[in-house]
PDB file of C-alpha atoms in Angstrom:
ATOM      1  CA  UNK A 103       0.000   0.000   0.000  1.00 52.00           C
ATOM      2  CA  UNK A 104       1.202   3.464  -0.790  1.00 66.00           C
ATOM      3  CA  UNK A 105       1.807   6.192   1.775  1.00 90.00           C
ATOM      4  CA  UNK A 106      -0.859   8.634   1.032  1.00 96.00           C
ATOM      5  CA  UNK A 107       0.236  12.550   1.889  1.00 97.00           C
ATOM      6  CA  UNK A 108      -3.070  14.338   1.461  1.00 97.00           C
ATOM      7  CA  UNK A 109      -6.554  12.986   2.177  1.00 98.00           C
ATOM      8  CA  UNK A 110      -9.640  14.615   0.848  1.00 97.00           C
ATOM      9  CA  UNK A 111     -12.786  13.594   2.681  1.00 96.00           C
ATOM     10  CA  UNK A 112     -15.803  14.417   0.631  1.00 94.00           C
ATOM     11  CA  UNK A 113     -19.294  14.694   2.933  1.00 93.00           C
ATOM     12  CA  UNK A 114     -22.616  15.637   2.108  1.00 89.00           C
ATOM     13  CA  UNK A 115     -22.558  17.133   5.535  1.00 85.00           C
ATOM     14  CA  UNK A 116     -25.767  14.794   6.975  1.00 86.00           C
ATOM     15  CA  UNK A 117     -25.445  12.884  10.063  1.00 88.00           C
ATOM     16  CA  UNK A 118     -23.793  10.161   8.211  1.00 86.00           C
ATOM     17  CA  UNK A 119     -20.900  12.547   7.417  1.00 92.00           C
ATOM     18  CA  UNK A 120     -18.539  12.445  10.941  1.00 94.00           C
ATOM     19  CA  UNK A 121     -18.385   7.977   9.707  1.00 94.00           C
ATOM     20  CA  UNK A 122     -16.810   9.204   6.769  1.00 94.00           C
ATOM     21  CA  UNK A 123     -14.488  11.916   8.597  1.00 96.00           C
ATOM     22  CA  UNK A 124     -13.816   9.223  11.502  1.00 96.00           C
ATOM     23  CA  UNK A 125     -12.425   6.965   8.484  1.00 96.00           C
ATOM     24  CA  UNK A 126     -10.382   9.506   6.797  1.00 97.00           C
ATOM     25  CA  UNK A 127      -8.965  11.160   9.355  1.00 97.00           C
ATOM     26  CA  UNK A 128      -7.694   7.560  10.568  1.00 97.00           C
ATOM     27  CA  UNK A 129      -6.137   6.840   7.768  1.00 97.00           C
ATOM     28  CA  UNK A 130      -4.352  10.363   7.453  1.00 96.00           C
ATOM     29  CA  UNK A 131      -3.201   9.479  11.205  1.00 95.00           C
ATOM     30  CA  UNK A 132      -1.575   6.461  10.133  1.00 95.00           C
ATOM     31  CA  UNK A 133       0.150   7.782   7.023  1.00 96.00           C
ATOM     32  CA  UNK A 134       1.080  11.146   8.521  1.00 95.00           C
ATOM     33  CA  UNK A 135      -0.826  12.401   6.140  1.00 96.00           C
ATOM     34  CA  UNK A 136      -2.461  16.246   5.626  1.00 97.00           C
ATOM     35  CA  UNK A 137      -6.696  16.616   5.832  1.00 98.00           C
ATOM     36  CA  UNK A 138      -8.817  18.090   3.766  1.00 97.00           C
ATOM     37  CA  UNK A 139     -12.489  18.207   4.128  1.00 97.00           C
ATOM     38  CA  UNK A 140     -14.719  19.188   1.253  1.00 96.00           C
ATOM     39  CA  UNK A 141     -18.544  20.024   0.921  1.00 95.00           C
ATOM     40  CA  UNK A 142     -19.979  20.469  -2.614  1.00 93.00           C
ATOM     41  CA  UNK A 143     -23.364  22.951  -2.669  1.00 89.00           C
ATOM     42  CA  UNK A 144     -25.246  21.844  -5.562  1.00 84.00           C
ATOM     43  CA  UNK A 145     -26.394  25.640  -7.403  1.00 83.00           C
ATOM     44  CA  UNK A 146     -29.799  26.026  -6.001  1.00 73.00           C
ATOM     45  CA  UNK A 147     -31.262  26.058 -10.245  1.00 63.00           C
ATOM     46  CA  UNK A 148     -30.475  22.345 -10.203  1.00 51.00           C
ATOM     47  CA  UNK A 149     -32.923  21.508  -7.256  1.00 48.00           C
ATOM     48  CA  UNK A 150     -35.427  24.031  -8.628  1.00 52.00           C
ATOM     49  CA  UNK A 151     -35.581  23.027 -12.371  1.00 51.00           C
ATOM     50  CA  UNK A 152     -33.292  25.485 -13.377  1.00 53.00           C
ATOM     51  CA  UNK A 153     -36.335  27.920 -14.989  1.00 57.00           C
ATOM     52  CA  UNK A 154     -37.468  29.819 -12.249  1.00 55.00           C
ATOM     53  CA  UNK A 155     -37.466  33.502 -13.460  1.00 57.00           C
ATOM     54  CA  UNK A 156     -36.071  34.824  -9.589  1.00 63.00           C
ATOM     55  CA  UNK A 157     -32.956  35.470  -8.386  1.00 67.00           C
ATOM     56  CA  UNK A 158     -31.750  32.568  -5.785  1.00 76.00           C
ATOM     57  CA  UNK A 159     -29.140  34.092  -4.905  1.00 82.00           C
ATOM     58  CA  UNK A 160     -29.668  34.923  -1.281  1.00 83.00           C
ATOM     59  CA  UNK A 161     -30.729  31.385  -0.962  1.00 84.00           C
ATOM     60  CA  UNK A 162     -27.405  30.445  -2.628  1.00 84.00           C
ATOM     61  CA  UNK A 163     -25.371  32.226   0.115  1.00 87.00           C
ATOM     62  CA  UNK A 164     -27.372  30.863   2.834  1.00 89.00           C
ATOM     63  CA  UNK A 165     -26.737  26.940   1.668  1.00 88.00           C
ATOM     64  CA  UNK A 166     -23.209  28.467   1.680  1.00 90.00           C
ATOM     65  CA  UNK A 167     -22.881  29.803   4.439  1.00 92.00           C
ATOM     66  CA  UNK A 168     -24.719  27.058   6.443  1.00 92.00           C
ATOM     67  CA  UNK A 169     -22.512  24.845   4.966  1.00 93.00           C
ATOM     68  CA  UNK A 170     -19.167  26.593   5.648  1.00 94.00           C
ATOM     69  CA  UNK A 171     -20.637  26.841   9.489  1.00 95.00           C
ATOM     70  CA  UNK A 172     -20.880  23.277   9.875  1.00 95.00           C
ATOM     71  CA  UNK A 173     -17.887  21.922   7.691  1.00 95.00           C
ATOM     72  CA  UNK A 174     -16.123  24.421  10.385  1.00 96.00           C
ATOM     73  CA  UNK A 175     -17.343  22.444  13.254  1.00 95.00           C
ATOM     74  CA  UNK A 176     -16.041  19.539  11.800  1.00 96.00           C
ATOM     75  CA  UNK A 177     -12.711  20.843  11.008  1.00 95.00           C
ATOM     76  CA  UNK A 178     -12.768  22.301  14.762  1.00 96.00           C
ATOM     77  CA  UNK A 179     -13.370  18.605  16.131  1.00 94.00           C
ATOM     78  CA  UNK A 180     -10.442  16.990  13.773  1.00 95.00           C
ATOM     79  CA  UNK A 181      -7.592  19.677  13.892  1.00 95.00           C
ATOM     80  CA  UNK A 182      -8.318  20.380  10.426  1.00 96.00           C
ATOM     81  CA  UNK A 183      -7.048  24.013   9.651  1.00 96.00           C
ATOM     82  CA  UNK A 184      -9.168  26.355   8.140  1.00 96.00           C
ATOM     83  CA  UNK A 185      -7.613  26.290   4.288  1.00 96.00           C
ATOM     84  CA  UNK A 186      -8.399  22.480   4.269  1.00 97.00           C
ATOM     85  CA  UNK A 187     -11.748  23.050   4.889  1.00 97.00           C
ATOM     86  CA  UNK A 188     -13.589  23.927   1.832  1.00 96.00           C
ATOM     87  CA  UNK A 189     -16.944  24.449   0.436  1.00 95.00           C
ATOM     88  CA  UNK A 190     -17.022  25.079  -2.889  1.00 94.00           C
ATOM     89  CA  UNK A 191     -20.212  25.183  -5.453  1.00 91.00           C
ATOM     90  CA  UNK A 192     -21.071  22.899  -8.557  1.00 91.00           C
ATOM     91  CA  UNK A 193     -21.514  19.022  -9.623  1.00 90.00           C
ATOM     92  CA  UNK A 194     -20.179  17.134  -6.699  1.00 90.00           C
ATOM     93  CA  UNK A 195     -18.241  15.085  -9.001  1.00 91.00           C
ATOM     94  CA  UNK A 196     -16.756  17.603 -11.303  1.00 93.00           C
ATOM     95  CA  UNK A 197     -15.728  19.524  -8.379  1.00 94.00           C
ATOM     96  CA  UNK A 198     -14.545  16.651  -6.166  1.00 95.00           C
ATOM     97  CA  UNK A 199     -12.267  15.748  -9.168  1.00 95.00           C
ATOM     98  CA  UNK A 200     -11.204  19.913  -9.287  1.00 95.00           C
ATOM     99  CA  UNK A 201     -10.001  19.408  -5.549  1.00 96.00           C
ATOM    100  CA  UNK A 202      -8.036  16.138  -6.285  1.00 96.00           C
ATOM    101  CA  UNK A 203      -6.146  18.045  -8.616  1.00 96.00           C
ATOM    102  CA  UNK A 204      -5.523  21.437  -7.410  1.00 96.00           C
ATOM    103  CA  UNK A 205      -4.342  20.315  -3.725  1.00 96.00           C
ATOM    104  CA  UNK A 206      -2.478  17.175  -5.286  1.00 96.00           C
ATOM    105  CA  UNK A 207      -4.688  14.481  -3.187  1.00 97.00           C
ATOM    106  CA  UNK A 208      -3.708  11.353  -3.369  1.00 96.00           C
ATOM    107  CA  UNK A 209      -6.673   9.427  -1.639  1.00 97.00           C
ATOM    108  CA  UNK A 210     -10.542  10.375  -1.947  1.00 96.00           C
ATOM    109  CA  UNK A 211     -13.192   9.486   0.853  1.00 95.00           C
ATOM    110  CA  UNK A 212     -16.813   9.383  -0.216  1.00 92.00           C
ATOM    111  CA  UNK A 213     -19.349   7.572   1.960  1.00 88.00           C
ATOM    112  CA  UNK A 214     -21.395   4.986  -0.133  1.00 82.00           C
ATOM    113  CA  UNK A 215     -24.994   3.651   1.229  1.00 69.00           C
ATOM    114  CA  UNK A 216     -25.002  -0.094   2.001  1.00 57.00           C
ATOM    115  CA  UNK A 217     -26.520  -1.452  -1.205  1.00 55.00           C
ATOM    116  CA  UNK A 218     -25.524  -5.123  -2.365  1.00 52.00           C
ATOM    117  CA  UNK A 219     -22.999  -6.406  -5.402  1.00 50.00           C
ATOM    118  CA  UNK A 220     -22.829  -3.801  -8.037  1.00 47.00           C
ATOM    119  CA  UNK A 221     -25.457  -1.519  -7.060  1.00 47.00           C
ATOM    120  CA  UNK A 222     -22.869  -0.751  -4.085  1.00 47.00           C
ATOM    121  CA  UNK A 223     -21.777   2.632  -5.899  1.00 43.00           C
ATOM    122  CA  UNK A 224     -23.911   2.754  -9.407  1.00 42.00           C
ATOM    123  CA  UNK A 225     -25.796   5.891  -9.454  1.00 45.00           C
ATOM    124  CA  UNK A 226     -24.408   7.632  -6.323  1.00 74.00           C
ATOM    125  CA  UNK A 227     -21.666  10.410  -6.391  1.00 79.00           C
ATOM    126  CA  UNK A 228     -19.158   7.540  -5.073  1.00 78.00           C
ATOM    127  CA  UNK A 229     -19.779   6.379  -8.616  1.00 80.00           C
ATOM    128  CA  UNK A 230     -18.623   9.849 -10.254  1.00 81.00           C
ATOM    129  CA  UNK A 231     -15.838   9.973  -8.108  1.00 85.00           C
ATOM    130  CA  UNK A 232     -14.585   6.751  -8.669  1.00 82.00           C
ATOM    131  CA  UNK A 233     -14.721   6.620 -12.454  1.00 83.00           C
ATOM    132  CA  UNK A 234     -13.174  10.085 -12.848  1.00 84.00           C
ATOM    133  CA  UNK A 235     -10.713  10.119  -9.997  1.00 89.00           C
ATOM    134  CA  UNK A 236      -6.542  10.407 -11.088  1.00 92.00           C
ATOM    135  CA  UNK A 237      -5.899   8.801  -7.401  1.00 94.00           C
ATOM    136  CA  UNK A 238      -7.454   6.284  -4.819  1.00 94.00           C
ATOM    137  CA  UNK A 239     -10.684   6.498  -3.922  1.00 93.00           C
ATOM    138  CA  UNK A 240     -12.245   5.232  -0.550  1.00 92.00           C
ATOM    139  CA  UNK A 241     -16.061   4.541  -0.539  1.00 89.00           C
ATOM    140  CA  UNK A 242     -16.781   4.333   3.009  1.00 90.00           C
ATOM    141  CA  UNK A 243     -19.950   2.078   3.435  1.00 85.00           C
ATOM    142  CA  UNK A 244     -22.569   4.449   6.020  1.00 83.00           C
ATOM    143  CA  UNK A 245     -24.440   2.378   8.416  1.00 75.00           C
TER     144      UNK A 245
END
């Protein structure tokens, strides 16, 4: 197994989220390793169609802002410094993959609901990450 550096540990930020930080943050222990926790805000259009002739953005800012908030409390609780905690806006996928690159990450986390054989990761945002990562990816089964 190869000594992994930097560890990004991707959460949706529900209450399944800390199994997935526990996990990473474990592994970064052992390999010495530097944390980064990441929370992707979908932009509000996608959950609303997309066509809604108003502005969202106040909403926008407070999904943001919520997020950033509890990310932080999660960072507080893991030693995680501020710059490695990041919330950033777009297809969790497409952005996870952004992170990888731009901080050089060398392992992923996602958690991945407890679904048998195949179905394990097909459809999720484990299965984006996985099929688009340039490093190892850790799907972290949530029970």
């Amino acid at each position: 197994m190869s000594s992994y550096k930097k560890i990004l540990a991707a959460i949706d930020l529900t209450e399944e989220a800390p199994q997935v930080i526990n996990k990473a943050a474990e592994i970064a222990k052992v390999h010495g390793a530097e944390l980064v926790l990441a929370h992707v805000v979908e932009p509000v259009g996608y959950a609303y169609g997309g066509d809604i002739p108003m502005d969202l953005t106040e909403l926008q800012d407070q999904l943001d802002a919520a997020a950033k908030e509890q990310l932080a409390n999660y960072g507080a609780s893991h030693g995680v410094s501020t710059e490695n905690q990041v919330v950033t806006v777009g297809r969790p996928e497409s952005e996870i993959h952004r992170l990888q690159e731009d901080r050089g990450v060398d392992l992923i986390v996602v958690g991945s609901h407890g679904r048998s054989g195949i179905q394990l990761l097909l459809g999720s945002t484990a299965n984006g990450v996985l099929h688009g990562a340039k490093c190892d990816v850790l799907a972290v089964r949530i029970s």
